[in-house]
Coordinates of C-alpha atoms in Angstrom, one line a residue:
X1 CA 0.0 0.0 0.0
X2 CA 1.4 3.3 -1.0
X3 CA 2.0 5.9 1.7
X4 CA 0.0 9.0 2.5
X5 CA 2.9 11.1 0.8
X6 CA 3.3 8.9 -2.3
X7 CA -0.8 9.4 -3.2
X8 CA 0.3 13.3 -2.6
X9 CA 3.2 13.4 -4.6
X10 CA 1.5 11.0 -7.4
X11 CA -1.4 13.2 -7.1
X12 CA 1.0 16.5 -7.5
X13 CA 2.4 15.7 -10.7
X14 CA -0.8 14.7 -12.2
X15 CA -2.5 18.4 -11.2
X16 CA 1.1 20.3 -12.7
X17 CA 0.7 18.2 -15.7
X18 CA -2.6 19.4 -16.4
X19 CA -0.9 22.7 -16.5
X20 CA 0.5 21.8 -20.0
X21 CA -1.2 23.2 -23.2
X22 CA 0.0 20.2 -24.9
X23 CA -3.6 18.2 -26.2
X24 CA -2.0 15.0 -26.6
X25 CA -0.2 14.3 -24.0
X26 CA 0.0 16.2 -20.3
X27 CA 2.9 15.3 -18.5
X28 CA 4.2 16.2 -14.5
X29 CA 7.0 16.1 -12.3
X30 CA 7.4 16.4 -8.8
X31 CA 10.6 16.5 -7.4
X32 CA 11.2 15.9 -3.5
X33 CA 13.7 16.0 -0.7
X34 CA 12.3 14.1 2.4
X35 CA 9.0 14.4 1.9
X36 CA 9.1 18.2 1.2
X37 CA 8.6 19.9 -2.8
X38 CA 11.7 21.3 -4.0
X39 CA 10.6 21.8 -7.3
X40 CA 7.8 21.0 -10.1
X41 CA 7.8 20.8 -14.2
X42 CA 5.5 20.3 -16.8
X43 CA 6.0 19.5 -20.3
X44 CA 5.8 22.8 -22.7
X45 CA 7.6 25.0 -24.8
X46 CA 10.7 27.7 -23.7
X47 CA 8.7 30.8 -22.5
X48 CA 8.2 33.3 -24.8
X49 CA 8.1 30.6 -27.5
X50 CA 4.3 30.7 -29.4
X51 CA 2.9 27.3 -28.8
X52 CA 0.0 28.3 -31.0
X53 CA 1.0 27.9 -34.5
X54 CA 2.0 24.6 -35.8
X55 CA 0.4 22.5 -33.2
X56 CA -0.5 19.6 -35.9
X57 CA 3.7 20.1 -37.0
X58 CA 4.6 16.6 -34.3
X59 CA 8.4 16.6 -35.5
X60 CA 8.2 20.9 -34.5
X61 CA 6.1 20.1 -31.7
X62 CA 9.3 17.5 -30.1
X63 CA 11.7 19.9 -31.1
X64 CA 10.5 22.7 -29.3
X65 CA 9.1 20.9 -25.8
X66 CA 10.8 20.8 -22.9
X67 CA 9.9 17.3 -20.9
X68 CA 8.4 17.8 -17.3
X69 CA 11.3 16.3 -15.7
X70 CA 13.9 18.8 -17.5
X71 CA 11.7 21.7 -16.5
X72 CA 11.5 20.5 -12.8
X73 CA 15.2 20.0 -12.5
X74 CA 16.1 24.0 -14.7
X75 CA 13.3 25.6 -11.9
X76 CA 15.0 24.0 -9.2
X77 CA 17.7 26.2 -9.2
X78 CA 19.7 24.0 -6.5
X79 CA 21.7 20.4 -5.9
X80 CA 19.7 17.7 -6.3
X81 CA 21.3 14.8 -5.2
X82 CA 19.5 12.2 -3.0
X83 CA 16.5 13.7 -4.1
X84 CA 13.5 12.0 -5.5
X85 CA 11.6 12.6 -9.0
X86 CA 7.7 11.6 -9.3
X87 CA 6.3 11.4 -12.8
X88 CA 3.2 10.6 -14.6
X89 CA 5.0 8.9 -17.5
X90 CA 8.4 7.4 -17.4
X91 CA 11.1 9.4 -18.3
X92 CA 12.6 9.2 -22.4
X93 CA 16.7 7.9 -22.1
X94 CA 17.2 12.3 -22.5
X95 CA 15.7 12.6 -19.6
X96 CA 17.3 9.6 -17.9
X97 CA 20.5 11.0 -18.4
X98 CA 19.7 14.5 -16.5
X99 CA 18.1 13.0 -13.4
X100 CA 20.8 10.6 -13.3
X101 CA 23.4 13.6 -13.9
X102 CA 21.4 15.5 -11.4
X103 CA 22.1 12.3 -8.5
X104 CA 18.7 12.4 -8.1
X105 CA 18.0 8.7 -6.6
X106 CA 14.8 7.3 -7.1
X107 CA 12.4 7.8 -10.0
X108 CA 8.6 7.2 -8.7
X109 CA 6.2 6.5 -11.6
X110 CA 2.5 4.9 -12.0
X111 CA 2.5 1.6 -14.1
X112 CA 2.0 2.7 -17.8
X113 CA -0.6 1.8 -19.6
X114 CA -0.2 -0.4 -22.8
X115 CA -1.0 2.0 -25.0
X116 CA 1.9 4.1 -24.0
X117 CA 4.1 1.0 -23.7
X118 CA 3.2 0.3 -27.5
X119 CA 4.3 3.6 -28.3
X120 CA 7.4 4.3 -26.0
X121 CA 8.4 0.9 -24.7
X122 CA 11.8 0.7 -26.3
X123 CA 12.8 4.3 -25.0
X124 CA 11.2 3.2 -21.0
X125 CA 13.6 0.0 -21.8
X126 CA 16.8 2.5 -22.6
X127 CA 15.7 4.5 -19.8
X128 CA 15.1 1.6 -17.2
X129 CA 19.1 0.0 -18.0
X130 CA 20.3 3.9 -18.0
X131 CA 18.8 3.9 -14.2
X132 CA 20.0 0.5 -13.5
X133 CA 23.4 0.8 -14.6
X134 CA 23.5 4.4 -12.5
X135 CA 22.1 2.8 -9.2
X136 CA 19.3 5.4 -9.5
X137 CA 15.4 3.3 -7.8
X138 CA 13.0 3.0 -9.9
X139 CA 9.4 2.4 -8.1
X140 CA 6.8 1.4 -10.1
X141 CA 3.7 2.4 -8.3
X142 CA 0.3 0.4 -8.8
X143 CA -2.4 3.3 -10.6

């Protein structure tokens, strides 16, 4: 059973993802040091970069986004080591590489659906030996 503070974090990343203008796909990020939020992140363009034009454009769409995690870790402006990261989807290998570069040490994320895994299982399988290899947790949380 997951603890009171897991359902908040969990919970947390959902309502920041639904911050994100992006239709397909809302993403969150919650990052935590001992049960307190050091910082949060959404997936979405640079500011001051017009996210209204060429929204059907996918390939300008990925070039332009920043992933939640990637905007947690810029806003949080501070070491992160031995923190935690929670995320509605599992991180891409890209973002692997930061939070592992960060020494962030876990990675807490719901069990994906299989529609996602269809679409992004090979990069979760890059990013799940990336986390391995770098002794970073990953908890896979029941939805």
């Amino acid at each position: 059973m997951a603890s009171k503070w897991a359902e908040r974090f969990f919970q947390m990343a959902e309502l920041v993802g639904s911050w994100s203008k992006d239709p397909s796909t809302q993403v969150g990020a919650v990052i935590t040091e001992r049960n307190r939020v050091v910082s949060l992140g959404f997936n979405g363009y640079p500011h001051g970069v017009s996210d209204r034009a060429n929204t059907e454009d996918r390939e300008m769409k990925y070039a332009k986004t920043i992933h939640a995690e990637e905007n947690a870790i810029l806003f949080a402006k501070r070491d992160l080591a031995d923190c935690e990261i929670w995320v509605t989807h599992f991180p891409c290998p890209n973002c692997a590489a930061k939070i592992i570069q960060t020494g962030i040490s876990v990675v807490h994320c719901p069990m994906q659906s299989d529609d996602y895994l269809s679409r992004w299982g090979d990069k979760v399988k890059i990013s799940e030996s990336m986390f391995a290899e770098a002794d970073v947790r990953v908890h896979w949380a029941k939805p």
